[in-house]
mmCIF file of C-alpha atoms in Angstrom:
data_model
loop_
_atom_site.group_PDB
_atom_site.id
_atom_site.type_symbol
_atom_site.label_atom_id
_atom_site.label_comp_id
_atom_site.label_asym_id
_atom_site.label_seq_id
_atom_site.Cartn_x
_atom_site.Cartn_y
_atom_site.Cartn_z
ATOM 1 C CA MET A 1 0.000 0.000 0.000
ATOM 2 C CA MET A 2 1.354 3.410 -0.892
ATOM 3 C CA ARG A 3 2.560 5.524 1.993
ATOM 4 C CA SER A 4 1.321 9.093 2.244
ATOM 5 C CA VAL A 5 3.988 11.403 0.873
ATOM 6 C CA ARG A 6 3.958 15.124 1.380
ATOM 7 C CA ARG A 7 5.074 16.915 -1.764
ATOM 8 C CA TRP A 8 7.516 19.767 -1.367
ATOM 9 C CA HIS A 9 7.415 23.258 -2.827
ATOM 10 C CA VAL A 10 10.736 24.710 -3.956
ATOM 11 C CA GLN A 11 11.724 28.254 -4.737
ATOM 12 C CA PRO A 12 13.547 29.127 -7.991
ATOM 13 C CA GLY A 13 16.994 29.588 -6.453
ATOM 14 C CA VAL A 14 16.858 26.319 -4.537
ATOM 15 C CA HIS A 15 15.720 24.354 -7.580
ATOM 16 C CA ALA A 16 18.420 25.914 -9.763
ATOM 17 C CA PHE A 17 21.181 24.862 -7.393
ATOM 18 C CA ALA A 18 19.675 21.381 -7.091
ATOM 19 C CA LEU A 19 19.698 20.998 -10.869
ATOM 20 C CA LEU A 20 23.265 22.277 -11.105
ATOM 21 C CA VAL A 21 24.452 19.782 -8.514
ATOM 22 C CA GLY A 22 22.595 17.000 -10.255
ATOM 23 C CA VAL A 23 24.427 17.563 -13.528
ATOM 24 C CA LEU A 24 27.949 18.162 -11.973
ATOM 25 C CA LEU A 25 16.556 21.788 -18.959
ATOM 26 C CA GLY A 26 -4.806 29.096 -33.232
ATOM 27 C CA ARG A 27 -2.502 26.656 -31.737
ATOM 28 C CA ASN A 28 -2.940 22.962 -31.860
ATOM 29 C CA ALA A 29 -3.999 21.328 -28.632
ATOM 30 C CA PRO A 30 -1.115 19.742 -26.650
ATOM 31 C CA THR A 31 -0.707 16.049 -27.298
ATOM 32 C CA MET A 32 -1.613 14.450 -23.964
ATOM 33 C CA VAL A 33 -2.939 10.934 -23.484
ATOM 34 C CA GLU A 34 -4.256 8.693 -20.765
ATOM 35 C CA PRO A 35 -1.538 7.318 -18.426
ATOM 36 C CA LEU A 36 -0.403 3.717 -18.593
ATOM 37 C CA SER A 37 -2.614 0.986 -17.201
ATOM 38 C CA ARG A 38 -2.190 -0.203 -13.644
ATOM 39 C CA GLY A 39 0.097 -3.160 -13.182
ATOM 40 C CA SER A 40 2.633 -2.028 -15.768
ATOM 41 C CA ASP A 41 6.179 -2.468 -14.507
ATOM 42 C CA ARG A 42 7.812 -0.141 -17.075
ATOM 43 C CA ALA A 43 6.999 3.232 -18.596
ATOM 44 C CA TRP A 44 8.528 5.459 -21.249
ATOM 45 C CA ASN A 45 10.227 8.775 -20.499
ATOM 46 C CA PHE A 46 10.539 11.282 -23.330
ATOM 47 C CA ALA A 47 14.061 12.703 -22.898
ATOM 48 C CA PHE A 48 14.768 15.977 -24.712
ATOM 49 C CA GLY A 49 17.603 17.418 -22.617
ATOM 50 C CA SER A 50 20.811 16.114 -21.115
ATOM 51 C CA ASN A 51 19.316 12.662 -20.469
ATOM 52 C CA MET A 52 19.565 11.981 -24.193
ATOM 53 C CA VAL A 53 23.325 11.577 -23.621
ATOM 54 C CA PRO A 54 24.384 8.048 -22.554
ATOM 55 C CA SER A 55 27.171 9.361 -20.293
ATOM 56 C CA THR A 56 24.666 11.519 -18.388
ATOM 57 C CA ARG A 57 22.353 8.554 -17.920
ATOM 58 C CA GLN A 58 25.266 6.465 -16.713
ATOM 59 C CA ARG A 59 26.279 9.119 -14.188
ATOM 60 C CA ARG A 60 22.709 9.259 -12.906
ATOM 61 C CA ARG A 61 22.520 5.441 -12.834
ATOM 62 C CA LEU A 62 19.694 5.349 -15.336
ATOM 63 C CA GLU A 63 19.544 2.049 -17.186
ATOM 64 C CA PRO A 64 16.773 2.054 -19.807
ATOM 65 C CA SER A 65 15.839 -1.319 -21.228
ATOM 66 C CA ARG A 66 15.222 0.359 -24.617
ATOM 67 C CA THR A 67 15.957 3.708 -26.252
ATOM 68 C CA VAL A 68 13.854 4.883 -29.197
ATOM 69 C CA PRO A 69 14.187 8.186 -31.132
ATOM 70 C CA ALA A 70 10.816 9.915 -31.249
ATOM 71 C CA VAL A 71 8.992 13.185 -31.862
ATOM 72 C CA VAL A 72 6.199 14.835 -29.860
ATOM 73 C CA GLN A 73 3.727 17.105 -31.644
ATOM 74 C CA GLY A 74 2.137 20.065 -29.882
ATOM 75 C CA TRP A 75 4.984 20.696 -27.423
ATOM 76 C CA GLU A 76 7.891 23.109 -27.788
ATOM 77 C CA LEU A 77 11.399 23.045 -26.342
ATOM 78 C CA HIS A 78 11.999 26.042 -24.078
ATOM 79 C CA PHE A 79 14.828 26.958 -21.756
ATOM 80 C CA SER A 80 12.273 28.274 -19.318
ATOM 81 C CA LEU A 81 13.613 27.024 -15.980
ATOM 82 C CA PRO A 82 15.889 29.764 -14.592
ATOM 83 C CA GLY A 83 19.201 28.519 -13.253
ATOM 84 C CA ILE A 84 22.141 30.485 -11.870
ATOM 85 C CA PRO A 85 22.773 33.764 -13.725
ATOM 86 C CA TYR A 86 26.201 34.119 -15.348
ATOM 87 C CA ILE A 87 27.036 30.445 -14.650
ATOM 88 C CA GLU A 88 24.231 28.045 -15.670
ATOM 89 C CA PRO A 89 21.424 30.346 -16.843
ATOM 90 C CA ALA A 90 18.615 27.958 -17.755
ATOM 91 C CA PHE A 91 17.415 24.392 -18.182
ATOM 92 C CA ALA A 92 15.093 22.855 -20.755
ATOM 93 C CA ALA A 93 11.402 22.083 -20.344
ATOM 94 C CA LEU A 94 8.438 21.495 -22.647
ATOM 95 C CA ARG A 95 5.534 23.902 -23.072
ATOM 96 C CA PRO A 96 2.311 23.559 -25.114
ATOM 97 C CA SER A 97 2.698 24.896 -28.659
ATOM 98 C CA ASN A 98 1.849 24.167 -32.285
ATOM 99 C CA VAL A 99 5.326 22.908 -33.212
ATOM 100 C CA SER A 100 7.199 19.693 -32.415
ATOM 101 C CA THR A 101 10.153 18.534 -30.333
ATOM 102 C CA HIS A 102 12.417 15.596 -31.076
ATOM 103 C CA GLY A 103 14.016 13.442 -28.415
ATOM 104 C CA VAL A 104 14.625 9.925 -27.159
ATOM 105 C CA CYS A 105 12.116 7.663 -25.423
ATOM 106 C CA LEU A 106 13.694 5.754 -22.527
ATOM 107 C CA GLU A 107 11.941 2.649 -21.203
ATOM 108 C CA LEU A 108 12.459 2.645 -17.421
ATOM 109 C CA ASP A 109 11.338 0.449 -14.532
ATOM 110 C CA LYS A 110 10.196 1.867 -11.172
ATOM 111 C CA GLU A 111 13.661 1.943 -9.616
ATOM 112 C CA ASN A 112 15.048 3.913 -12.550
ATOM 113 C CA TRP A 113 12.035 6.226 -12.522
ATOM 114 C CA LEU A 114 12.627 7.063 -8.861
ATOM 115 C CA ARG A 115 16.268 7.883 -9.617
ATOM 116 C CA LEU A 116 15.179 10.068 -12.515
ATOM 117 C CA LEU A 117 12.587 11.947 -10.464
ATOM 118 C CA VAL A 118 15.144 12.643 -7.732
ATOM 119 C CA SER A 119 17.769 13.811 -10.239
ATOM 120 C CA GLU A 120 15.251 16.237 -11.791
ATOM 121 C CA GLY A 121 14.208 17.674 -8.434
ATOM 122 C CA VAL A 122 10.637 16.351 -8.557
ATOM 123 C CA PHE A 123 11.156 14.087 -5.507
ATOM 124 C CA ARG A 124 13.488 14.411 -2.561
ATOM 125 C CA PRO A 125 15.513 11.265 -1.713
ATOM 126 C CA ASP A 126 13.346 10.584 1.361
ATOM 127 C CA GLU A 127 10.198 10.901 -0.780
ATOM 128 C CA ALA A 128 11.605 8.409 -3.261
ATOM 129 C CA ASN A 129 12.401 5.971 -0.439
ATOM 130 C CA ALA A 130 8.826 6.325 0.820
ATOM 131 C CA MET A 131 7.577 5.230 -2.612
ATOM 132 C CA LYS A 132 9.535 1.968 -2.699
ATOM 133 C CA ARG A 133 6.428 -0.147 -2.100
ATOM 134 C CA ALA A 134 4.165 1.853 -4.382
ATOM 135 C CA SER A 135 3.364 0.763 -7.901
ATOM 136 C CA LEU A 136 4.955 2.508 -10.845
ATOM 137 C CA GLN A 137 1.592 4.034 -11.749
ATOM 138 C CA GLU A 138 1.233 5.505 -8.247
ATOM 139 C CA VAL A 139 4.728 6.985 -8.493
ATOM 140 C CA LEU A 140 3.958 8.619 -11.832
ATOM 141 C CA GLU A 141 0.566 9.889 -10.672
ATOM 142 C CA LEU A 142 2.141 11.587 -7.655
ATOM 143 C CA ALA A 143 4.871 13.141 -9.813
ATOM 144 C CA ALA A 144 2.198 14.472 -12.181
ATOM 145 C CA LYS A 145 0.291 16.391 -9.505
ATOM 146 C CA PRO A 146 0.598 20.185 -9.946
ATOM 147 C CA THR A 147 1.981 21.204 -6.543
ATOM 148 C CA ALA A 148 4.395 23.998 -7.484
ATOM 149 C CA THR A 149 4.619 27.002 -9.771
ATOM 150 C CA PHE A 150 8.278 26.452 -10.514
ATOM 151 C CA GLY A 151 10.228 23.463 -11.748
ATOM 152 C CA TYR A 152 8.966 20.373 -13.526
ATOM 153 C CA ARG A 153 5.650 18.609 -13.739
ATOM 154 C CA LEU A 154 5.385 15.124 -15.227
ATOM 155 C CA LEU A 155 2.743 14.573 -17.910
ATOM 156 C CA PRO A 156 1.970 11.650 -20.249
ATOM 157 C CA LEU A 157 2.330 12.659 -23.901
ATOM 158 C CA GLN A 158 1.801 10.898 -27.200
ATOM 159 C CA ALA A 159 5.176 10.357 -28.862
ATOM 160 C CA CYS A 160 5.673 8.944 -32.332
ATOM 161 C CA SER A 161 8.808 6.887 -32.815
ATOM 162 C CA TYR A 162 11.106 7.026 -35.825
ATOM 163 C CA GLY A 163 10.449 4.548 -38.587
ATOM 164 C CA ARG A 164 12.571 3.456 -41.524
ATOM 165 C CA SER A 165 12.245 4.478 -45.141
ATOM 166 C CA ALA A 166 12.519 2.011 -48.016
ATOM 167 C CA ALA A 167 16.189 2.924 -48.276
ATOM 168 C CA GLY A 168 16.725 2.143 -44.588
ATOM 169 C CA ALA A 169 17.127 5.769 -43.468
ATOM 170 C CA ALA A 170 15.487 7.055 -40.284
ATOM 171 C CA SER A 171 12.060 8.544 -40.941
ATOM 172 C CA PRO A 172 10.833 10.781 -38.065
ATOM 173 C CA GLY A 173 7.257 10.270 -36.913
ATOM 174 C CA THR A 174 6.471 7.230 -39.050
ATOM 175 C CA GLY A 175 6.966 4.540 -36.419
ATOM 176 C CA PRO A 176 4.619 3.215 -33.727
ATOM 177 C CA GLY A 177 3.077 5.623 -31.215
ATOM 178 C CA LEU A 178 4.221 5.539 -27.597
ATOM 179 C CA VAL A 179 2.787 6.882 -24.346
ATOM 180 C CA ALA A 180 5.780 8.691 -22.856
ATOM 181 C CA TYR A 181 5.991 10.779 -19.699
ATOM 182 C CA ALA A 182 7.854 14.074 -20.114
ATOM 183 C CA PHE A 183 9.033 16.832 -17.789
ATOM 184 C CA VAL A 184 7.018 19.901 -18.748
ATOM 185 C CA ASP A 185 7.205 23.382 -17.285
ATOM 186 C CA ALA A 186 5.184 23.519 -14.068
ATOM 187 C CA GLN A 187 4.245 27.110 -14.890
ATOM 188 C CA LEU A 188 2.337 27.008 -18.162
ATOM 189 C CA GLU A 189 0.484 30.277 -17.684
ATOM 190 C CA GLY A 190 1.690 33.375 -19.506
ATOM 191 C CA ALA A 191 4.627 33.877 -21.820
ATOM 192 C CA PRO A 192 7.710 31.709 -21.202
ATOM 193 C CA PRO A 193 10.987 33.318 -20.167
ATOM 194 C CA LEU A 194 13.514 33.782 -22.965
ATOM 195 C CA LEU A 195 16.720 32.560 -21.374
ATOM 196 C CA PRO A 196 19.850 31.109 -22.989
ATOM 197 C CA PRO A 197 21.264 27.713 -22.061
ATOM 198 C CA SER A 198 24.911 27.510 -21.123
ATOM 199 C CA ARG A 199 27.282 26.256 -23.792
ATOM 200 C CA ARG A 200 27.880 23.164 -21.633
ATOM 201 C CA TYR A 201 24.177 22.309 -21.396
ATOM 202 C CA TRP A 202 23.528 23.213 -25.047
ATOM 203 C CA GLY A 203 26.397 20.917 -26.024
ATOM 204 C CA LEU A 204 24.768 18.002 -24.207
ATOM 205 C CA LEU A 205 21.560 18.435 -26.206
ATOM 206 C CA ARG A 206 23.493 18.532 -29.465
ATOM 207 C CA ALA A 207 25.556 15.489 -28.500
ATOM 208 C CA GLY A 208 22.479 13.475 -27.536
ATOM 209 C CA ALA A 209 20.653 14.427 -30.731
ATOM 210 C CA ARG A 210 23.659 13.435 -32.824
ATOM 211 C CA GLN A 211 24.319 10.159 -30.992
ATOM 212 C CA HIS A 212 20.710 9.004 -31.425
ATOM 213 C CA GLY A 213 20.458 10.154 -35.032
ATOM 214 C CA LEU A 214 17.657 12.659 -34.542
ATOM 215 C CA ASP A 215 16.190 14.503 -37.512
ATOM 216 C CA ARG A 216 18.833 16.597 -39.301
ATOM 217 C CA SER A 217 16.651 19.720 -39.423
ATOM 218 C CA TYR A 218 16.123 19.504 -35.655
ATOM 219 C CA ARG A 219 19.855 19.163 -35.082
ATOM 220 C CA ASP A 220 20.415 22.221 -37.280
ATOM 221 C CA TYR A 221 17.868 24.070 -35.159
ATOM 222 C CA LEU A 222 19.735 23.158 -31.957
ATOM 223 C CA TYR A 223 22.993 24.355 -33.526
ATOM 224 C CA SER A 224 21.395 27.711 -34.388
ATOM 225 C CA LEU A 225 20.266 28.432 -30.816
ATOM 226 C CA PRO A 226 22.065 31.188 -28.867
ATOM 227 C CA ARG A 227 24.065 29.901 -25.918
ATOM 228 C CA TYR A 228 25.802 31.554 -23.011
ATOM 229 C CA VAL A 229 29.524 31.020 -22.525
ATOM 230 C CA PRO A 230 30.438 31.699 -18.883
ATOM 231 C CA SER A 231 33.581 33.646 -18.187
ATOM 232 C CA PRO A 232 36.610 31.644 -16.983
ATOM 233 C CA LEU A 233 36.243 33.868 -13.929
ATOM 234 C CA SER A 234 32.507 33.229 -13.538
ATOM 235 C CA ALA A 235 33.030 32.483 -9.841
ATOM 236 C CA ALA A 236 33.561 36.223 -9.410
ATOM 237 C CA ALA A 237 29.843 36.721 -10.089
ATOM 238 C CA LEU A 238 28.713 34.177 -7.509
ATOM 239 C CA PRO A 239 28.822 36.474 -4.410
ATOM 240 C CA THR A 240 26.653 39.037 -6.221
ATOM 241 C CA VAL A 241 24.227 36.371 -7.411
ATOM 242 C CA LEU A 242 23.942 34.818 -3.950
ATOM 243 C CA SER A 243 23.522 38.227 -2.346
ATOM 244 C CA ALA A 244 20.733 39.160 -4.757
ATOM 245 C CA SER A 245 19.007 35.816 -4.155
ATOM 246 C CA ALA A 246 19.273 36.237 -0.375
ATOM 247 C CA ALA A 247 17.935 39.778 -0.615
ATOM 248 C CA LYS A 248 14.935 38.591 -2.637
ATOM 249 C CA GLY A 249 14.286 35.841 -0.108
ATOM 250 C CA LEU A 250 14.509 38.285 2.801
ATOM 251 C CA GLU A 251 12.126 40.646 1.049
ATOM 252 C CA GLY A 252 9.691 37.774 0.588
ATOM 253 C CA LEU A 253 9.900 36.906 4.295
ATOM 254 C CA VAL A 254 9.190 40.509 5.256
ATOM 255 C CA GLU A 255 6.134 40.596 3.016
ATOM 256 C CA ALA A 256 5.013 37.256 4.393
ATOM 257 C CA SER A 257 5.227 38.522 7.974
ATOM 258 C CA ARG A 258 3.210 41.597 7.040
ATOM 259 C CA ALA A 259 0.599 39.673 5.099
ATOM 260 C CA GLY A 260 0.461 36.800 7.570
ATOM 261 C CA ARG A 261 0.883 34.210 4.820
ATOM 262 C CA LEU A 262 3.512 32.657 2.596
ATOM 263 C CA VAL A 263 4.712 34.593 -0.441
ATOM 264 C CA ASP A 264 5.538 32.632 -3.613
ATOM 265 C CA LEU A 265 8.869 33.985 -4.841
ATOM 266 C CA ALA A 266 8.376 32.319 -8.204
ATOM 267 C CA ALA A 267 5.228 34.357 -8.725
ATOM 268 C CA ARG A 268 7.125 37.529 -7.800
ATOM 269 C CA ASP A 269 9.579 37.077 -10.663
ATOM 270 C CA PRO A 270 7.952 34.433 -12.908
ATOM 271 C CA ARG A 271 10.132 35.139 -15.938
ATOM 272 C CA GLY A 272 13.356 34.799 -13.968
ATOM 273 C CA GLU A 273 15.106 37.292 -16.247
ATOM 274 C CA ALA A 274 16.287 39.847 -13.690
ATOM 275 C CA TRP A 275 19.988 39.141 -13.516
ATOM 276 C CA PRO A 276 21.834 41.172 -10.875
ATOM 277 C CA THR A 277 24.234 43.843 -12.112
ATOM 278 C CA LEU A 278 27.899 42.957 -11.722
ATOM 279 C CA ASP A 279 29.975 45.866 -10.412
ATOM 280 C CA GLY A 280 33.639 46.142 -9.587
ATOM 281 C CA LEU A 281 35.650 42.939 -9.777
ATOM 282 C CA ALA A 282 32.404 40.963 -10.081
ATOM 283 C CA PHE A 283 32.208 42.225 -13.677
ATOM 284 C CA LEU A 284 34.965 39.731 -14.495
ATOM 285 C CA GLY A 285 32.295 37.043 -14.114
ATOM 286 C CA THR A 286 30.355 38.313 -17.140
ATOM 287 C CA GLY A 287 30.307 35.797 -19.955
ATOM 288 C CA THR A 288 29.432 35.957 -23.643
ATOM 289 C CA LEU A 289 26.299 35.185 -25.657
ATOM 290 C CA VAL A 290 27.248 33.228 -28.779
ATOM 291 C CA ILE A 291 24.699 33.355 -31.587
ATOM 292 C CA GLY A 292 24.475 30.428 -33.979
ATOM 293 C CA PRO A 293 23.846 30.664 -37.725
ATOM 294 C CA ASP A 294 20.407 31.157 -39.262
ATOM 295 C CA CYS A 295 18.258 28.027 -39.569
ATOM 296 C CA ALA A 296 15.715 27.467 -42.343
ATOM 297 C CA ALA A 297 13.717 25.105 -40.109
ATOM 298 C CA TRP A 298 13.427 27.575 -37.197
ATOM 299 C CA SER A 299 9.632 27.986 -37.477
ATOM 300 C CA ARG A 300 9.126 24.211 -37.361
ATOM 301 C CA PHE A 301 10.432 24.027 -33.806
ATOM 302 C CA CYS A 302 10.082 27.520 -32.317
ATOM 303 C CA THR A 303 7.076 29.863 -32.232
ATOM 304 C CA THR A 304 9.160 32.848 -31.096
ATOM 305 C CA SER A 305 10.785 34.680 -33.982
ATOM 306 C CA ARG A 306 14.567 34.508 -34.062
ATOM 307 C CA GLU A 307 14.777 38.319 -33.986
ATOM 308 C CA THR A 308 12.626 38.543 -30.835
ATOM 309 C CA LEU A 309 14.584 35.803 -29.102
ATOM 310 C CA LEU A 310 17.971 37.334 -29.883
ATOM 311 C CA SER A 311 16.828 40.828 -28.909
ATOM 312 C CA SER A 312 15.630 39.616 -25.517
ATOM 313 C CA MET A 313 18.800 37.673 -24.823
ATOM 314 C CA ARG A 314 21.056 40.518 -25.948
ATOM 315 C CA GLU A 315 19.248 42.793 -23.528
ATOM 316 C CA LEU A 316 19.636 40.236 -20.746
ATOM 317 C CA VAL A 317 23.322 39.523 -21.264
ATOM 318 C CA GLY A 318 24.397 42.874 -22.678
ATOM 319 C CA GLU A 319 24.761 43.951 -26.296
ATOM 320 C CA ALA A 320 28.531 44.241 -25.996
ATOM 321 C CA ARG A 321 28.772 40.638 -24.800
ATOM 322 C CA ALA A 322 26.790 39.109 -27.675
ATOM 323 C CA HIS A 323 28.721 37.785 -30.656
ATOM 324 C CA CYS A 324 27.791 35.979 -33.812
ATOM 325 C CA LEU A 325 29.450 32.641 -34.345
ATOM 326 C CA SER A 326 32.206 33.504 -36.786
ATOM 327 C CA GLY A 327 35.898 32.856 -36.449
ATOM 328 C CA TRP A 328 37.698 33.840 -33.266
ATOM 329 C CA SER A 329 34.732 35.864 -31.986
ATOM 330 C CA ARG A 330 35.760 35.694 -28.360
ATOM 331 C CA GLY A 331 39.452 36.397 -28.872
ATOM 332 C CA TRP A 332 39.514 39.684 -27.004
ATOM 333 C CA ASP A 333 37.582 38.154 -24.097
ATOM 334 C CA ARG A 334 40.089 35.342 -23.794
ATOM 335 C CA LEU A 335 43.040 37.703 -24.118
ATOM 336 C CA PHE A 336 41.647 39.857 -21.333
ATOM 337 C CA CYS A 337 41.060 36.886 -19.024
ATOM 338 C CA PHE A 338 44.492 35.406 -19.651
ATOM 339 C CA SER A 339 46.078 38.820 -19.069
ATOM 340 C CA PHE A 340 44.219 39.176 -15.807
ATOM 341 C CA LEU A 341 45.323 35.715 -14.661
ATOM 342 C CA PHE A 342 48.921 36.499 -15.640
ATOM 343 C CA VAL A 343 48.886 39.712 -13.598
ATOM 344 C CA CYS A 344 47.440 37.848 -10.609
ATOM 345 C CA PHE A 345 50.149 35.217 -10.942
ATOM 346 C CA CYS A 346 52.871 37.882 -11.060
ATOM 347 C CA VAL A 347 51.478 39.668 -8.002
ATOM 348 C CA PHE A 348 51.263 36.387 -6.101
ATOM 349 C CA SER A 349 54.793 35.389 -7.078
ATOM 350 C CA VAL A 350 56.261 38.715 -5.981
ATOM 351 C CA SER A 351 54.435 38.669 -2.655
ATOM 352 C CA PHE A 352 55.359 35.030 -2.011
ATOM 353 C CA PHE A 353 59.072 35.357 -2.745
#
């Protein structure tokens, strides 16, 4: 019999750090289906982020019995989960749309599902342990309950696997349909935040798409996405980021004491786009926004125009720190950082000897 488990409610900053530690994510109606039948001992997960990469799954001890390339219609890839500004800005999630997202369906048993839900911040480890005797369906039903306005919510979607053409080439969306659970944005109301992924996280999506042979046009789309390259001195921004997060939390506590109730910090800044200003030496932690080449298939996978997306991200990161992907575009940034490190080394050497 399933034990009663109290779901937890996380704030944006806490969830961002949990995700970072875990990796060291007329319109057509969304394609949702009925969940799997009771008694099933395995269920599909539609992976569209870092879990497409085998090395990431191995690090998280995820052992799918099968992996199948697939596409989901009616859901769009967004980097709408705010992370840590200047270091790991955002993580991927799905939101309802009239375009499609390609990924990999992973067939997982209950033990692997519990590991996955913990790694994605949906369950705490003690919650997962409390679900050991529950059925897989009960685990998935609990994970699908909308209990927070920030983070992930698990929903069953209709995925269509890749088939094979007469010539033997992969043919997206022509294979059998699958009921696959996916991590969608818990906050589906309003416009999604327009945040860039880090180059590290973006690289994982590209690697997973390439390793599983996803549709070429989708891989071109991923390559065209803007990505944030943290400064080699990004740690210099961390005190400012932590201070701003603590100040926001303190402000929320003050309002809560005045109102006599809890204040949802996610609702206070739902877009998560207010990065703190870096002054003094903290400015050394400012990274660079790298803009990929134009993509002819952009409108097939993204409902936001490329111009709008780039404009928003340039404003967020800073116009002077945004560069198109051409040649040695970050040469001056690297020269500056290496010069700074060399000066620090010289000062340390003189003071030491």
